[in-house]
Coordinates of C-alpha atoms and ligand atoms in Angstrom, one line a residue:
X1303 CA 9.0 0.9 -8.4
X1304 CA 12.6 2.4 -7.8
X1305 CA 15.1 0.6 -5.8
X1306 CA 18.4 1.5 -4.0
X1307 CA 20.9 -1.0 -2.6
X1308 CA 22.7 -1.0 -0.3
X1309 CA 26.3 -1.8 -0.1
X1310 CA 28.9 -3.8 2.2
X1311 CA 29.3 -7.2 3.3
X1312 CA 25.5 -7.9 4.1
X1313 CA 24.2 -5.7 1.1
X1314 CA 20.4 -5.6 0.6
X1315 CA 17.9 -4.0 -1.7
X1316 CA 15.3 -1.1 -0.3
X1317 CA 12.1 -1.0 -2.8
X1318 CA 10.1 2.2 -2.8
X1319 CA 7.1 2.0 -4.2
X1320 CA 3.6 3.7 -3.6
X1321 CA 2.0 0.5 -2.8
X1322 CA 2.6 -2.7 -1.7
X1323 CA 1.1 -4.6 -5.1
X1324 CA 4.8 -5.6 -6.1
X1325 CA 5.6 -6.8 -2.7
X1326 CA 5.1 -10.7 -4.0
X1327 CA 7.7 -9.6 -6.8
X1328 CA 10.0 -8.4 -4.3
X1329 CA 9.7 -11.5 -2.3
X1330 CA 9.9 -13.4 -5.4
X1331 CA 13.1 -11.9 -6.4
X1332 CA 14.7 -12.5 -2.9
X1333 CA 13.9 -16.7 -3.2
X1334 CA 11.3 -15.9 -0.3
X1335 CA 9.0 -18.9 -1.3
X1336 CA 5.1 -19.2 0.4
X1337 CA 5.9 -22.2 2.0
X1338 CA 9.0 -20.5 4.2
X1339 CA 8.5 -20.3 7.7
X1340 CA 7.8 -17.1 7.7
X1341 CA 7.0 -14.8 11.0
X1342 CA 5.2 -11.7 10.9
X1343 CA 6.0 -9.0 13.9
X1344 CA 3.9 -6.3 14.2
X1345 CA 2.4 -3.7 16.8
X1346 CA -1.1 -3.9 17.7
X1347 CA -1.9 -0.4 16.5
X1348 CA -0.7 -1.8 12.6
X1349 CA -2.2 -4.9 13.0
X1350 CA -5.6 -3.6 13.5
X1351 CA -5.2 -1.3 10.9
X1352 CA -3.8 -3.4 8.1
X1353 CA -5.7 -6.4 9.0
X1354 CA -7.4 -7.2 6.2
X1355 CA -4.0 -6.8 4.1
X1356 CA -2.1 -9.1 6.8
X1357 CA -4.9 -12.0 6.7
X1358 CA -4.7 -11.9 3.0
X1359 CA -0.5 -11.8 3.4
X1360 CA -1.3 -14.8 5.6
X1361 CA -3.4 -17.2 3.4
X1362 CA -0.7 -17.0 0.4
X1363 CA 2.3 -17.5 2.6
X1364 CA 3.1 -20.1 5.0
X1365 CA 3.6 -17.3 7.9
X1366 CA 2.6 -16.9 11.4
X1367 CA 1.8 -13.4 13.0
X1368 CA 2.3 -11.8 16.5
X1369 CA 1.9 -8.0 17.5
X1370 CA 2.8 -6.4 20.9
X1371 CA 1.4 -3.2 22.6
X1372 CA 2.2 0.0 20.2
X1373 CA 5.1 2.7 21.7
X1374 CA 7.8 3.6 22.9
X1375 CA 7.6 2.5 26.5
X1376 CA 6.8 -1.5 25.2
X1377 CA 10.9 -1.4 23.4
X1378 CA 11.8 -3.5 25.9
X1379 CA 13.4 -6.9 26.9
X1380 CA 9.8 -8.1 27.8
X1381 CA 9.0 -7.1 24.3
X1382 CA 12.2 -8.7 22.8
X1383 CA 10.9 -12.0 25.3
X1384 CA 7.6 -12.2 23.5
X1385 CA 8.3 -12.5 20.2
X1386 CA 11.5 -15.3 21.4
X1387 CA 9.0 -17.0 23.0
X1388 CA 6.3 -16.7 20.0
X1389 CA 9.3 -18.5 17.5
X1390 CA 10.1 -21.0 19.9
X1391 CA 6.5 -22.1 20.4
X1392 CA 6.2 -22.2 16.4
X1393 CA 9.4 -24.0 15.9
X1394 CA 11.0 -21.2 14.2
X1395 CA 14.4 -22.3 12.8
X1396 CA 17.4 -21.1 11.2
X1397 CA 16.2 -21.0 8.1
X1398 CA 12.8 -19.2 9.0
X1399 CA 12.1 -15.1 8.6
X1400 CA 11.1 -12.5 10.2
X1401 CA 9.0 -9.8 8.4
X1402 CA 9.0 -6.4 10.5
X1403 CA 5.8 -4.5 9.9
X1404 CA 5.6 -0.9 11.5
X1405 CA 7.3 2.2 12.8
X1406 CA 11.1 2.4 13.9
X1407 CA 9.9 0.5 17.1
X1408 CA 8.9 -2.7 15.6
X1409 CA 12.2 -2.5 12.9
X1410 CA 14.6 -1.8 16.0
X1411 CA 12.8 -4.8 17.7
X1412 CA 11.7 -7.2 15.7
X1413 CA 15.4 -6.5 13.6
X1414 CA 17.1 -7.0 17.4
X1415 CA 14.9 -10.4 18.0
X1416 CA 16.5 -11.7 14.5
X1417 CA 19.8 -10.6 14.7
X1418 CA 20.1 -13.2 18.3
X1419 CA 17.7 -15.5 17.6
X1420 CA 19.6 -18.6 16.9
X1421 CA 22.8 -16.1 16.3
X1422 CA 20.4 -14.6 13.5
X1423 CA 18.0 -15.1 11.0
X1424 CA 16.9 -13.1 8.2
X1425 CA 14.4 -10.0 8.5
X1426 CA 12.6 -7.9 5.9
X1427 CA 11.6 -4.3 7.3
X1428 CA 8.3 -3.0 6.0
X1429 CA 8.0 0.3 7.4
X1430 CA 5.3 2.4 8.0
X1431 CA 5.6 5.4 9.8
X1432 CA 7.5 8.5 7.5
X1433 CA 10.4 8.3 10.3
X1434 CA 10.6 4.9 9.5
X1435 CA 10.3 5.1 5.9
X1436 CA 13.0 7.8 5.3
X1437 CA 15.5 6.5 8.1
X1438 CA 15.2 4.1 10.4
X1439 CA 14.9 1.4 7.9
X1440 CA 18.3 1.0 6.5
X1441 CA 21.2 1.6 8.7
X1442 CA 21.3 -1.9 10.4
X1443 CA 21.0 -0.3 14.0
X1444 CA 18.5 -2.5 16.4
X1445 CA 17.9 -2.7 19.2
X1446 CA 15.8 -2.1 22.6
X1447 CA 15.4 0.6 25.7
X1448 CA 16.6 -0.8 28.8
X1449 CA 16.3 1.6 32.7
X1450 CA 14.7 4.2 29.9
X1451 CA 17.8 4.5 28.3
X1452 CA 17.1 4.7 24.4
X1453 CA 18.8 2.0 22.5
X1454 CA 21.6 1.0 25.0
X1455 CA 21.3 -2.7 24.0
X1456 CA 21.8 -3.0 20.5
X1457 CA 23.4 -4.5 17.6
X1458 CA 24.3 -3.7 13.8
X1459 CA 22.5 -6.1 11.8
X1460 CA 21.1 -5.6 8.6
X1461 CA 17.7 -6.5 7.1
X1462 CA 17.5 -9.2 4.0
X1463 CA 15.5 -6.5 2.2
X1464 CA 13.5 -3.3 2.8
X1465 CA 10.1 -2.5 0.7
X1466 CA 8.7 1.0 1.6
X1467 CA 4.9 1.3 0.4
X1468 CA 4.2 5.4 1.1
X1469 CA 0.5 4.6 1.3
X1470 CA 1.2 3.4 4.7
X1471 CA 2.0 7.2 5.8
X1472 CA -1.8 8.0 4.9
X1473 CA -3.2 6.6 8.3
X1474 CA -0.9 7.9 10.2
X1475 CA -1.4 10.3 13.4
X1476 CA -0.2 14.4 12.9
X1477 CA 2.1 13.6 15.5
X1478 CA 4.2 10.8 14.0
X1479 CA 3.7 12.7 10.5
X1480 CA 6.0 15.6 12.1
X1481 CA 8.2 13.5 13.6
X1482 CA 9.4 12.7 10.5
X1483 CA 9.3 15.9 9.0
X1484 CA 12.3 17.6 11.2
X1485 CA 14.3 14.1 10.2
X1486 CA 13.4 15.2 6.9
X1487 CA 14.6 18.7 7.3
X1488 CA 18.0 17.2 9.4
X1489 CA 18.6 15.2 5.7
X1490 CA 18.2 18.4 3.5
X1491 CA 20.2 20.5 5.7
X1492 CA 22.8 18.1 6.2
X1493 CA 23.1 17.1 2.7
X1494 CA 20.8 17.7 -0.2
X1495 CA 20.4 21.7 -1.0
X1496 CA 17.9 21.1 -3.8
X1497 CA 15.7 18.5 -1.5
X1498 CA 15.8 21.8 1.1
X1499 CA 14.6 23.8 -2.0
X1500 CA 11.7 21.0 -3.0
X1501 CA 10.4 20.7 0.6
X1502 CA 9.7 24.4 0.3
X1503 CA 8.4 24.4 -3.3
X1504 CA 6.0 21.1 -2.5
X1505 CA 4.7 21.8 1.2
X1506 CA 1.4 22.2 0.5
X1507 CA 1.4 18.3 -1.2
X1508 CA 3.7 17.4 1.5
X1509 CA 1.0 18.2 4.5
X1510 CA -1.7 16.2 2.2
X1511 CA 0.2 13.3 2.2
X1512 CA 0.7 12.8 -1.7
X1513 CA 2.2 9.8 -3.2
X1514 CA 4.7 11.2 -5.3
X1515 CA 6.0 13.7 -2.7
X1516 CA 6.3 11.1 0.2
X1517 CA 8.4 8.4 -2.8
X1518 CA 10.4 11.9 -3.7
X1519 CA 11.3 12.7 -0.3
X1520 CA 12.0 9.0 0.8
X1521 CA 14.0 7.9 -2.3
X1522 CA 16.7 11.2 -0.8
X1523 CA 16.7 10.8 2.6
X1524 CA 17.0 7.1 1.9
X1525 CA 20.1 8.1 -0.9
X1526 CA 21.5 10.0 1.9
X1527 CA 21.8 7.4 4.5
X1528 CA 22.8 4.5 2.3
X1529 CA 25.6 7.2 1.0
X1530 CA 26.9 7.4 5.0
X1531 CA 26.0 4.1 6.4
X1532 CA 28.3 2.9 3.6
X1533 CA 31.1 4.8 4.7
X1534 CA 30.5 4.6 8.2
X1535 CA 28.8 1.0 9.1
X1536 CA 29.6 1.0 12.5
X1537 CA 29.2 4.9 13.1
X1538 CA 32.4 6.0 14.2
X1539 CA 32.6 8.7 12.1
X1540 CA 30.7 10.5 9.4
X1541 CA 27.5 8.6 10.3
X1542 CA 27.7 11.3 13.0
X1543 CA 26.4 13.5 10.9
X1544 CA 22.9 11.9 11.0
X1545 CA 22.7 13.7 14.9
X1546 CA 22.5 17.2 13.5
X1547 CA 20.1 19.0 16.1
X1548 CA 19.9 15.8 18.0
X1549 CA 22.0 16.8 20.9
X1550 CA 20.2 20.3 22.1
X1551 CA 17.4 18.4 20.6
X1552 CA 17.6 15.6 23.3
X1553 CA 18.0 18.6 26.1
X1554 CA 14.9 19.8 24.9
X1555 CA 13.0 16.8 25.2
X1556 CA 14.4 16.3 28.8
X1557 CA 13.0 19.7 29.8
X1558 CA 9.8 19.4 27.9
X1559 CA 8.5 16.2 29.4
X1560 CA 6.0 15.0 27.3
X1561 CA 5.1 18.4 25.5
X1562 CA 6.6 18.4 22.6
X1563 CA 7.5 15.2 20.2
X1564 CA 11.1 13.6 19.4
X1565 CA 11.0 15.5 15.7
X1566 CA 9.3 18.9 17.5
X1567 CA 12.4 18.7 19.8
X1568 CA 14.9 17.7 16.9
X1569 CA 13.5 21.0 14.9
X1570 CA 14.3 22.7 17.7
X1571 CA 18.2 22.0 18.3
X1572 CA 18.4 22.6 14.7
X1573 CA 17.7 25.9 14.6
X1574 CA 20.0 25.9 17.4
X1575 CA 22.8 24.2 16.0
X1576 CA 22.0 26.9 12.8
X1577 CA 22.8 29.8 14.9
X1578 CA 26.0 28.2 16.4
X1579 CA 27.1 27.0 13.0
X1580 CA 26.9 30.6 12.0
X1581 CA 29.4 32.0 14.9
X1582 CA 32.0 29.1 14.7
X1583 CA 31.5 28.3 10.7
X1584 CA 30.6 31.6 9.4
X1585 CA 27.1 30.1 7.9
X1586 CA 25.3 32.3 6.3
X1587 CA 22.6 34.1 8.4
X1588 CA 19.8 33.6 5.4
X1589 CA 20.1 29.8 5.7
X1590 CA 18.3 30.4 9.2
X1591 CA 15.6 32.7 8.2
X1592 CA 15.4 30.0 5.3
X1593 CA 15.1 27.3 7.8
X1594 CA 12.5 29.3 9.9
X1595 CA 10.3 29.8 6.9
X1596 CA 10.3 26.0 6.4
X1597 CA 8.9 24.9 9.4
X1598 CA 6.2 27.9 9.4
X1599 CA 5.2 26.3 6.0
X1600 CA 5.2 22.5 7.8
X1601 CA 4.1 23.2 11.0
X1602 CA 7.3 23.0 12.7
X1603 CA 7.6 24.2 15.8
X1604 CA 10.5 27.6 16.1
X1605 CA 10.2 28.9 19.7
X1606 CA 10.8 27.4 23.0
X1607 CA 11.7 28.4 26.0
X1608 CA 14.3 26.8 27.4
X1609 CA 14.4 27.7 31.2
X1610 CA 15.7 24.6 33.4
X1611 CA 19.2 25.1 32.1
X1612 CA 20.7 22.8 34.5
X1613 CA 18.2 20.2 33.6
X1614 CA 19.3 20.8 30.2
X1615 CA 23.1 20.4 30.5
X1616 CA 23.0 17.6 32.0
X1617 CA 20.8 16.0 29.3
X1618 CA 23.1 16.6 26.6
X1619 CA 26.7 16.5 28.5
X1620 CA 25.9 14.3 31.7
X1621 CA 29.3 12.6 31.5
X1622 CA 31.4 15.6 31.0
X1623 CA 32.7 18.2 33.8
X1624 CA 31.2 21.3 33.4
X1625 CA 34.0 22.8 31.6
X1626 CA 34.3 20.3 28.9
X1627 CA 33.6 21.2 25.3
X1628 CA 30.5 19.6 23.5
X1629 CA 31.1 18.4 19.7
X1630 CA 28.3 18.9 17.9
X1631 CA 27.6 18.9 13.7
X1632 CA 27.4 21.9 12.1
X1633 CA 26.6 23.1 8.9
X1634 CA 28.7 25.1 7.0
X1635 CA 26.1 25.7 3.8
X1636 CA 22.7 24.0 3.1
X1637 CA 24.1 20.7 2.4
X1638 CA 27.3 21.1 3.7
X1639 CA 27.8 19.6 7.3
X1640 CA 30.7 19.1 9.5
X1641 CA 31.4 16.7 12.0
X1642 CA 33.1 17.3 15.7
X1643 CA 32.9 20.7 15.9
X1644 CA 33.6 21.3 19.8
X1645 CA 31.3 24.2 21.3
X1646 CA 31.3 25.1 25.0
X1647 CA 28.8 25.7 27.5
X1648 CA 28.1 29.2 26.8
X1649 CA 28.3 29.3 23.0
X1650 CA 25.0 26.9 23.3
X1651 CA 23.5 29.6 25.6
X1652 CA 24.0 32.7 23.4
X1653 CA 22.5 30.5 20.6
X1654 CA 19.6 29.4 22.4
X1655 CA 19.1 33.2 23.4
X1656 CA 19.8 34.1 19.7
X1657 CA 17.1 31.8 18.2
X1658 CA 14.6 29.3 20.0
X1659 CA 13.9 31.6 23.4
X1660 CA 14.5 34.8 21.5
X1661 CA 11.6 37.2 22.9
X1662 CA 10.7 34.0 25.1
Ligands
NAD1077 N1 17.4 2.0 13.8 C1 17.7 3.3 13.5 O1 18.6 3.6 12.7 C2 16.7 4.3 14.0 C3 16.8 5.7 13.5 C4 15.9 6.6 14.0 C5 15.0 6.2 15.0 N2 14.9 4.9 15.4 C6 14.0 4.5 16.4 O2 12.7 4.6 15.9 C7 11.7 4.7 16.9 C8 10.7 5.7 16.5 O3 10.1 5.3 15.3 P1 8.6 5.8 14.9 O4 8.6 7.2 15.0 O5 8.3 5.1 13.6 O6 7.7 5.3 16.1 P2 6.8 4.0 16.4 O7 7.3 2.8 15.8 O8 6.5 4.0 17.8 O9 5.4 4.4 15.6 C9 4.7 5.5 16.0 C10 3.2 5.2 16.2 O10 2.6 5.1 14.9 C11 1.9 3.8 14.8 N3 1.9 3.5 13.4 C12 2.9 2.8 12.8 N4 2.6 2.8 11.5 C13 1.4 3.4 11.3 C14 0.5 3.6 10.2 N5 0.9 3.4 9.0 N6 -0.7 4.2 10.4 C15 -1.0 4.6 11.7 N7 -0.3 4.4 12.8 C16 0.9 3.8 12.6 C17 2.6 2.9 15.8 O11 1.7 1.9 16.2 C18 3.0 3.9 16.9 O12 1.8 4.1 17.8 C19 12.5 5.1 18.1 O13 12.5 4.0 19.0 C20 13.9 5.4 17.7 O14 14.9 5.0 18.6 C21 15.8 4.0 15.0

C-alpha cells in the first residue's frame, strides 16, 4: 500500500491500495476504534453494490449506515437535510465520524454535512468512482448545488484520511469511467509529461481496468493535486490550474444538453485551450496531434460542433460585457501550464474553428 500525505494545518494521509484488506490498518493507525460512533454515507447505487462489504464493515464497527438517491441532481440541501437529520436521530456527537463512500457526489456531500455538523466532525473519504479516486478526494472542497448552480454553497474542509481501493473502478459504468479519463488527461497535460507518455504506452490496460494501471495513474494525479492544493489551499491562485479545458469545457456542456458527459465536454475545451495555447504561447503544434492521438486510443471524444455560440458565451463569460477578455490556463509544453492568460472573444472562435468544429 503506498500513501501520500497531505500537508497544512489539517494534514491527512490518502492510502492507495488495490483493495480495501488494509482498510482496518488504516483505521487502526488513525485511533478509529469499533466502538466509535461511526456513520456510514453512501448513495444507493454503492450501497447495493457493495452490500455485502458494508454489512460485514457494519458488524465489526459500531457504525450506522444511510444512502440517498445516486446523481447529480440529488447534491442538494434536501440531500445535505437527510443525512442531518439521520445523525441527529442516532445521537451523533462531536466526537462521532462520518465515513463517505462513493463518487465526488457523496465526498462533496457527506464531507459538507461534516464540516457543519456541530461546526464539524471528522470524515474519511472512500472513493469510488476514477474521478473521485484521482481528484475529488483530496482538495478539501465540499459542498452542494443549489438553483442548479454547481457547488455554490460550499466550504474547505478536509477529510481525517482518504483510502482509495482501485477495485472499486471495476463496476463502474463507461460513462463515469471517461469522465475520469479527460481529468486524467487535464493532470498529464498540465503537469506530468511522462504520465502523458504512460497513458499512451498503457491504454490498452487502461480501458481493461487493471489494478496496477488505475494505482499508477491515481498515485500522479493524486501527487499533482496534493503538490497545488498545498500551495494554494484556498484556490486563489495556482490551484487554478486544475480548470484547464474546464471553461470552453463548461460552454460545451451548456450547448450539448445532456449529450455528452462532464469529462467528454472537459476533453473537448482541452483541445481547445491546446490550439489557443499555441497562438498566444507558441505551444508546439505536435503536442495537439499528440493529444488527438490520445483520446482516439481512450475513446475520447475530438469533434463537436459548436453552433449556439451565443448560448456558449454566455456559459463561460455570463458576467462579463462582451468585450471583456476571458483568462483561461494554457499550456506552454506538456507539463508546463500557465495561469491567467487573458484571451478574447474571437481568439476562442478561431480555435474552436481550428480544432473541435474543424470540417464540422
Ligand atoms: N471536491 C472537489 O474537489 C471536486 C473535484 C471534481 C469534481 N467534484 C464533484 O464530483 C462530482 C462528480 O463525481 P463523480 O463523477 O464521482 O460522480 P458521482 O458521485 O455522481 O458518481 C457517478 C455515478 O457512479 C456511481 N458509482 C459510484 N461508485 C461506483 C462504483 N464503484 N461502481 C459503480 N457505480 C458507482 C454513483 O452512484 C453515480 O451514479 C460532481 O458533483 C463534481 O462537482 C468535486
Amino acid at each position: 500500500m503506498k500513501e501520500l500525505e497531505v500537508g497544512g494545518v489539517n494534514g491527512y494521509r490518502v492510502y492507495i491500495d488495490s483493495t480495501t484488506d488494509r482498510l482496518y490498518q488504516a483505521l487502526s493507525e488513525n485511533k478509529v476504534k469499533h466502538t466509535d460512533n461511526i456513520f456510514l454515507v453512501t448513495d444507493d447505487k454503492v450501497y447495493s453494490l457493495y452490500k455485502n462489504g458494508i454489512k460485514k464493515f457494519k458488524e465489526d464497527f459500531n457504525m450506522k449506515v444511510c444512502y440517498f438517491k445516486n446523481g447529480e441532481s440529488n447534491k442538494n440541501i434536501n440531500t445535505v437535510q437527510e443525512i442531518y437529520t439521520f445523525l441527529i436521530e442516532n445521537n451523533a456527537n462531536r466526537d462521532s465520524i462520518i465515513i463517505a463512500l462513493g463518487g465526488g457526489v457523496v465526498g462533496d456531500i457527506a464531507g459538507f454535512a461534516a464540516a457543519t455538523y456541530m461546526r464539524g466532525i471528522k470524515y474519511i473519504n472512500i472513493p469510488t468512482t476514477l474521478l473521485s479516486q484521482v481528484d475529488s478526494s483530496i482538495g478539501g472542497k465540499v459542498g452542494y448545488n443549489e438553483n442548479s448552480i454547481k457547488n455554490i454553497i460550499g466550504s474547505f474542509y478536509n477529510p481525517y484520511f482518504v483510502y482509495v481501493s482501485t477495485n472499486f473502478i471495476k463496476t463502474l459504468d463507461e460513462k463515469y469511467f471517461v469522465d475520469g479519463l479527460g481529468e486524467i488527461v487535464k493532470y498529464a497535460l498540465i503537469k506530468d509529461k511522462a504520465l502523458f507518455n504512460y497513458l499512451s504506452e498503457n491504454y490498452k490496460g487502461i480501458l481493461e481496468r487493471e489494478n496496477d494501471k488505475i494505482l499508477h495513474i491515481a498515485r500522479n494525479c493524486l501527487k499533482i493535486k496534493k503538490d497545488i492544493v498545498e500551495q494554494d489551499f484556498e484556490d486563489t491562485g495556482l490551484r487554478n490550474l486544475l480548470n484547464f479545458g474546464h471553461t470552453v469545457g463548461h460552454g460545451i456542456e451548456m450547448i450539448s444538453g445532456k449529450e455528452l458527459t462532464h469529462g467528454q465536454c472537459v476533453a473537448l475545451g482541452i483541445l481547445v485551450s491546446l490550439k489557443l495555447s499555441e497562438s498566444i504561447l507558441n505551444l508546439d503544434k505536435q503536442v495537439y496531434e499528440k493529444t488527438i492521438e490520445l483520446y482516439k486510443k481512450l475513446g475520447l471524444p475530438v469533434k463537436y460542433k459548436v453552433d449556439n455560440y451565443n448560448l456558449f458565451m454566455y456559459a463561460i463569460n455570463h458576467d462579463k460585457k462582451n468585450n471583456d477578455k476571458i483568462r483561461f490556463v494554457l499550456l506552454q509544453d506538456i507539463g508546463e501550464g500557465k495561469i491567467k492568460i487573458e484571451v478574447s472573444k474571437e481568439q476562442i472562435f478561431e480555435a474552436i474553428r481550428q480544432s473541435i468544429s474543424k470540417g464540422e
